[in-house]
Short mmCIF file of C-alpha atoms and ligand atoms in Angstrom, two decimals:
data_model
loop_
_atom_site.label_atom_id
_atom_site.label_comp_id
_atom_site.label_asym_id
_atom_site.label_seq_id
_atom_site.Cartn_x
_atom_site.Cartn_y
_atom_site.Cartn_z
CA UNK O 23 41.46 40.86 41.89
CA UNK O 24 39.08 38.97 44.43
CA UNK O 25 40.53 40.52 47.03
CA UNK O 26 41.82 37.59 48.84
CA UNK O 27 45.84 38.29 48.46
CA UNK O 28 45.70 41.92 48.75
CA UNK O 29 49.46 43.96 49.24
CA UNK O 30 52.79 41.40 48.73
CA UNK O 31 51.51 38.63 50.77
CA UNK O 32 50.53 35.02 50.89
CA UNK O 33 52.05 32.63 48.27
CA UNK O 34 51.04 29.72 46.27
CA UNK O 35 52.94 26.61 45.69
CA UNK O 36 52.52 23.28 43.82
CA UNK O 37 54.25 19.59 43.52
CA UNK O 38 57.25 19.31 41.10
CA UNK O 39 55.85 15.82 39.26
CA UNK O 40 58.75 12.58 40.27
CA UNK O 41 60.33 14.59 42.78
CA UNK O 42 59.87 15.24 46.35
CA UNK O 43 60.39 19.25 45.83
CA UNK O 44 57.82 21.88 45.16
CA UNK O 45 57.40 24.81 43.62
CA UNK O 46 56.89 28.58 45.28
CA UNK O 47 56.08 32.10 44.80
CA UNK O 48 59.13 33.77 46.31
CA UNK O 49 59.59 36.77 47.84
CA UNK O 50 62.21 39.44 46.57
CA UNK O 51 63.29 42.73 45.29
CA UNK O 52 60.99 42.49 42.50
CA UNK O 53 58.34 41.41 44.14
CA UNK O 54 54.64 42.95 43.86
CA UNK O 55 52.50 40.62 45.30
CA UNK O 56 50.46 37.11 44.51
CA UNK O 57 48.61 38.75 41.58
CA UNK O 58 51.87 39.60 39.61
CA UNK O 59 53.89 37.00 40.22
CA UNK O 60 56.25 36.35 37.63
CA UNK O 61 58.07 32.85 36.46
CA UNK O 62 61.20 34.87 37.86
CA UNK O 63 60.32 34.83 41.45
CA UNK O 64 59.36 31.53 41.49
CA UNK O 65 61.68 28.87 43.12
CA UNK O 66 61.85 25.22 43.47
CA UNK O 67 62.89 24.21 47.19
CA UNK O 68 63.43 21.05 49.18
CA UNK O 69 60.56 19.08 51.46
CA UNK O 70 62.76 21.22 54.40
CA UNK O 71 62.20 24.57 52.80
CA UNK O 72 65.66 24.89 51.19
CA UNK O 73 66.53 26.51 47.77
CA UNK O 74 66.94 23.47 45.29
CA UNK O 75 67.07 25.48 42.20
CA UNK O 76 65.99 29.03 40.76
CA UNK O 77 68.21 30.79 43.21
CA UNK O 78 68.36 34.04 42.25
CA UNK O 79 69.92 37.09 44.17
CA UNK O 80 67.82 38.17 46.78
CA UNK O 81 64.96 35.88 46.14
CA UNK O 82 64.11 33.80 48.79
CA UNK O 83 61.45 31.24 49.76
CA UNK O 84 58.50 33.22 51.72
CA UNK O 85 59.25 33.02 56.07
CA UNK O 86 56.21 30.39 55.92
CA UNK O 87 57.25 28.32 53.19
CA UNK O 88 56.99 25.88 56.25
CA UNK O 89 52.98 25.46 55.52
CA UNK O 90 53.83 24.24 52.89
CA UNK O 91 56.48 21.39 53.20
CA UNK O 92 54.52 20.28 56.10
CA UNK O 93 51.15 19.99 54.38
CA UNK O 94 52.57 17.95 51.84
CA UNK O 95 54.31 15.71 54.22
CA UNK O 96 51.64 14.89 55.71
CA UNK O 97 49.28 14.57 53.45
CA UNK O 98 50.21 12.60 49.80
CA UNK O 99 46.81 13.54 48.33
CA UNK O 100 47.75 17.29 47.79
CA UNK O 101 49.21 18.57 45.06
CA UNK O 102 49.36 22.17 45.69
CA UNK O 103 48.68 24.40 47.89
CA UNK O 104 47.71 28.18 48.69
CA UNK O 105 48.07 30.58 51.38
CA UNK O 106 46.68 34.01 51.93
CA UNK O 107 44.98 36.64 54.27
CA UNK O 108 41.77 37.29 52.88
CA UNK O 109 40.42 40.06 55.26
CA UNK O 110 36.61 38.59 55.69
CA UNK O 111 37.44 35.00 56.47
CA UNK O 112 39.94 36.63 58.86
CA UNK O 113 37.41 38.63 60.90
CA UNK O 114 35.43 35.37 60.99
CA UNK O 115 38.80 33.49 62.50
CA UNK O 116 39.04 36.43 65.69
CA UNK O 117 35.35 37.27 66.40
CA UNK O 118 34.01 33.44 67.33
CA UNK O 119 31.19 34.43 64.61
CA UNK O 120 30.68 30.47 62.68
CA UNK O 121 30.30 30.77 59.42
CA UNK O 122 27.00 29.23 58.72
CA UNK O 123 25.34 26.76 55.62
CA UNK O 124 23.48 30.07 53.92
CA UNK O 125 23.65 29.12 50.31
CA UNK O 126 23.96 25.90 47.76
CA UNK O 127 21.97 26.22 44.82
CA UNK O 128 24.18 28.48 43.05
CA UNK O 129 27.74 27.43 44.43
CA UNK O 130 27.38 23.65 45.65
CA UNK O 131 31.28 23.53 45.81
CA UNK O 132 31.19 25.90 48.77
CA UNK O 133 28.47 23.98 50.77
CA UNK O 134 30.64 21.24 50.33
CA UNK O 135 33.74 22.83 52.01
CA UNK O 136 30.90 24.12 54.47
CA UNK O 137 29.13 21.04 55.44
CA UNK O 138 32.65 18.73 55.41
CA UNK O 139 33.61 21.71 58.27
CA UNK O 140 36.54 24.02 58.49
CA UNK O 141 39.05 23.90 61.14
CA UNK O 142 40.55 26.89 62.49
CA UNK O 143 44.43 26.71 63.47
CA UNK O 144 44.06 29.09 67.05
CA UNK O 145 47.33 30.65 67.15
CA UNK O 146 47.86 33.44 65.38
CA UNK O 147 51.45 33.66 64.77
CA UNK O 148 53.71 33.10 61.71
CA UNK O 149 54.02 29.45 60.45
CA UNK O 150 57.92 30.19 60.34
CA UNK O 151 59.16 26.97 61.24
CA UNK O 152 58.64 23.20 60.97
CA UNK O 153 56.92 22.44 64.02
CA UNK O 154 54.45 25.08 63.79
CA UNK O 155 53.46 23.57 59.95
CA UNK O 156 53.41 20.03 61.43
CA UNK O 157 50.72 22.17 63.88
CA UNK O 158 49.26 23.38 60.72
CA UNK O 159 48.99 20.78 59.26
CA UNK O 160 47.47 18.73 62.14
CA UNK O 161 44.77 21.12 62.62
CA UNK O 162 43.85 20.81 58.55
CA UNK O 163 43.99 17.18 59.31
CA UNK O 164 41.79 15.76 56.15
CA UNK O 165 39.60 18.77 55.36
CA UNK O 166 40.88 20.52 52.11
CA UNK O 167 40.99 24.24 54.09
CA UNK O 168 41.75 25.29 57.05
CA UNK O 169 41.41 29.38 59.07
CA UNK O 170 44.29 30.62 60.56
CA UNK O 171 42.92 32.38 63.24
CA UNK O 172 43.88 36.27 63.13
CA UNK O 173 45.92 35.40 60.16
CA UNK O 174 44.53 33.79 57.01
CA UNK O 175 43.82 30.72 55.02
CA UNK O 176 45.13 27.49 53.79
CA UNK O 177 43.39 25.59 50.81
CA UNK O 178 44.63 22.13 49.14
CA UNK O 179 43.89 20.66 45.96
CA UNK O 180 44.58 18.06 43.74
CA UNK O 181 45.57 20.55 41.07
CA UNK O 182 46.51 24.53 41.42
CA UNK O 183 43.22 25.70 40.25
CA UNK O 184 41.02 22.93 42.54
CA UNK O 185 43.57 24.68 45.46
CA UNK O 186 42.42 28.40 44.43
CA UNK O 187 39.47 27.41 43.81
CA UNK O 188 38.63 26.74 46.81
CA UNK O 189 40.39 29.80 48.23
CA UNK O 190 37.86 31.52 46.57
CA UNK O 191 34.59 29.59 47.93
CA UNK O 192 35.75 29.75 51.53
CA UNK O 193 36.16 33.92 50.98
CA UNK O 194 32.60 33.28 48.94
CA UNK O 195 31.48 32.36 52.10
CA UNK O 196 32.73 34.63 54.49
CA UNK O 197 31.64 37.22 52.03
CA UNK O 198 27.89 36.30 52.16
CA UNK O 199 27.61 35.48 55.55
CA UNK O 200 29.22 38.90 56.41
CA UNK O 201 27.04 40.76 54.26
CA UNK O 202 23.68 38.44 55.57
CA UNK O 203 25.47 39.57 59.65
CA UNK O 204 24.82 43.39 58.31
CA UNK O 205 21.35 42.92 56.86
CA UNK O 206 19.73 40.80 59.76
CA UNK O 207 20.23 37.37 61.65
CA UNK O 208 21.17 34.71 58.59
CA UNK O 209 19.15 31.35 58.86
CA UNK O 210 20.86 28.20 57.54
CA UNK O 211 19.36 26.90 54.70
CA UNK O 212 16.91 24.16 55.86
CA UNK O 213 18.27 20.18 57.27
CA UNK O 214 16.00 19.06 54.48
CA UNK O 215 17.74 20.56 51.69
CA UNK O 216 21.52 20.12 53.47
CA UNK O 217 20.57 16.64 53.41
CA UNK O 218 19.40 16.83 49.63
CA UNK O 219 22.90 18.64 48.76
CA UNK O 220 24.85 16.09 50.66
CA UNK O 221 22.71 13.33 48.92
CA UNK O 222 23.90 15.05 45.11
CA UNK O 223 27.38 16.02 46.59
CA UNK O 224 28.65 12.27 47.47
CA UNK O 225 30.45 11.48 50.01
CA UNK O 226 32.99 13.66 52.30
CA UNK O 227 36.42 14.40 50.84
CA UNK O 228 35.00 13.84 47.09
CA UNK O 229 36.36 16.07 44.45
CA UNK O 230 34.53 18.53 42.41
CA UNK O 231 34.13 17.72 39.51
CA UNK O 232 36.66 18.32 36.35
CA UNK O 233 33.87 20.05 34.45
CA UNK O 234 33.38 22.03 37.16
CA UNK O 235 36.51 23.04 38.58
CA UNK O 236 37.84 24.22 34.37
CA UNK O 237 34.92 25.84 33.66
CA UNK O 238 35.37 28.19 37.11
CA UNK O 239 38.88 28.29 36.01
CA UNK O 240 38.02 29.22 32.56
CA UNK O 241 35.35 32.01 33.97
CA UNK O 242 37.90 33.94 36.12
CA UNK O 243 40.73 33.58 33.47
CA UNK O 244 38.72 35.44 31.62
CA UNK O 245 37.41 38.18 33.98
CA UNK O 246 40.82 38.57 35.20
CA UNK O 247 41.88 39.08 31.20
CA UNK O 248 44.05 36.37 31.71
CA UNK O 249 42.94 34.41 28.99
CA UNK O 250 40.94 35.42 26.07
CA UNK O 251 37.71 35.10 25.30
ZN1 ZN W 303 50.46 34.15 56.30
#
């Protein structure tokens, strides 16, 4: 509904707990995009991409499934992960336009993920095998989201919704710094008050808080209509 996996693209995937496996949004004949995916086209595969168990016919892991296996292999700390195309962080990826520090005091997480930098991934191709996600996941390094240039977005978390989550603040920020590109020449919010964020955000790498990341969760269950309330 945000607008950041628009059409039947990009897919989501998380840790199976004990095992080495994951879980995916597949693609299929039922298929119909990230925002109605159903348990039924979701399958469990291998660290190498391969169908361990929800085979179904037709249904098969997504061509870039590789982003994933490699992201977790190379980095314990994530738990899941999410990929998508979300059409303003892309036209920051091919236009060499940064994305600056604009805002803080009503979205801290985003400065964060703004001030701890985002690497962009240059090539613009397909992550389609194992090499290219070992690329991938190179370029994301120890950040928690990466640009795909011409292409899209990887985010990490420690949990699904700390991974969307931040899916959402890096499009929050392409978002505002678009819209500040069509009203006049944005300023970065002043060193002082970076270095007073930084100061109340700890150090690099930190979490956000639990608080935090369920009650964001909580607020777009509920304007989604996922949940009640
Ligand atoms: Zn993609």
């Amino acid at each position: 509904m945000l607008g950041l996996a628009s059409g039947n693209t990009g897919h989501l995937s998380v840790r199976v707990p004990d095992s080495d496996n994951l879980l995916i949004r597949a693609r299929g004949p039922a298929e119909a995009g990230v925002r109605y995916t159903t348990v039924d086209e979701i399958l469990e595969v291998t660290p190498d991409g391969e169908i361990a168990s929800g085979a179904k016919e037709g249904l098969y892991p997504p061509q870039e499934v590789f982003i994933h296996t490699e992201v977790y292999r190379a980095r314990n700390d994530v738990v899941s992960v999410v990929h998508v195309h979300p059409p303003t962080v892309v036209l920051f990826t091919v236009t060499g336009v940064p994305l600056l520090p604009i805002f803080g005091a009503y979205d801290p997480s985003a400065l964060k993920l703004m001030l701890e930098g985002i690497p962009t991934y240059e090539r613009s191709v397909l992550i389609s095998n194992p090499q290219l996600g070992h690329d991938l996941a190179a370029t994301l390094g120890a950040k928690h989201v990466c640009m795909m240039r011409g292409h899209g977005i990887t985010a990490t978390g420690t949990t699904i919704e700390e991974a969307a989550l931040r899916a959402i603040s890096l499009n929050e920020l392409a978002e505002m710094n678009y819209r500040a590109r069509l009203l006049g020449d944005p300023q970065p919010i002043s060193d002082e008050d970076i270095a007073t964020f930084n100061r109340a955000l700890g150090e690099p790498g930190k979490p956000i808080s639990a608080n935090r990341t369920e009650a964001m969760w909580r607020y777009y269950l509920r304007s989604t209509g996922i949940a009640g309330g």
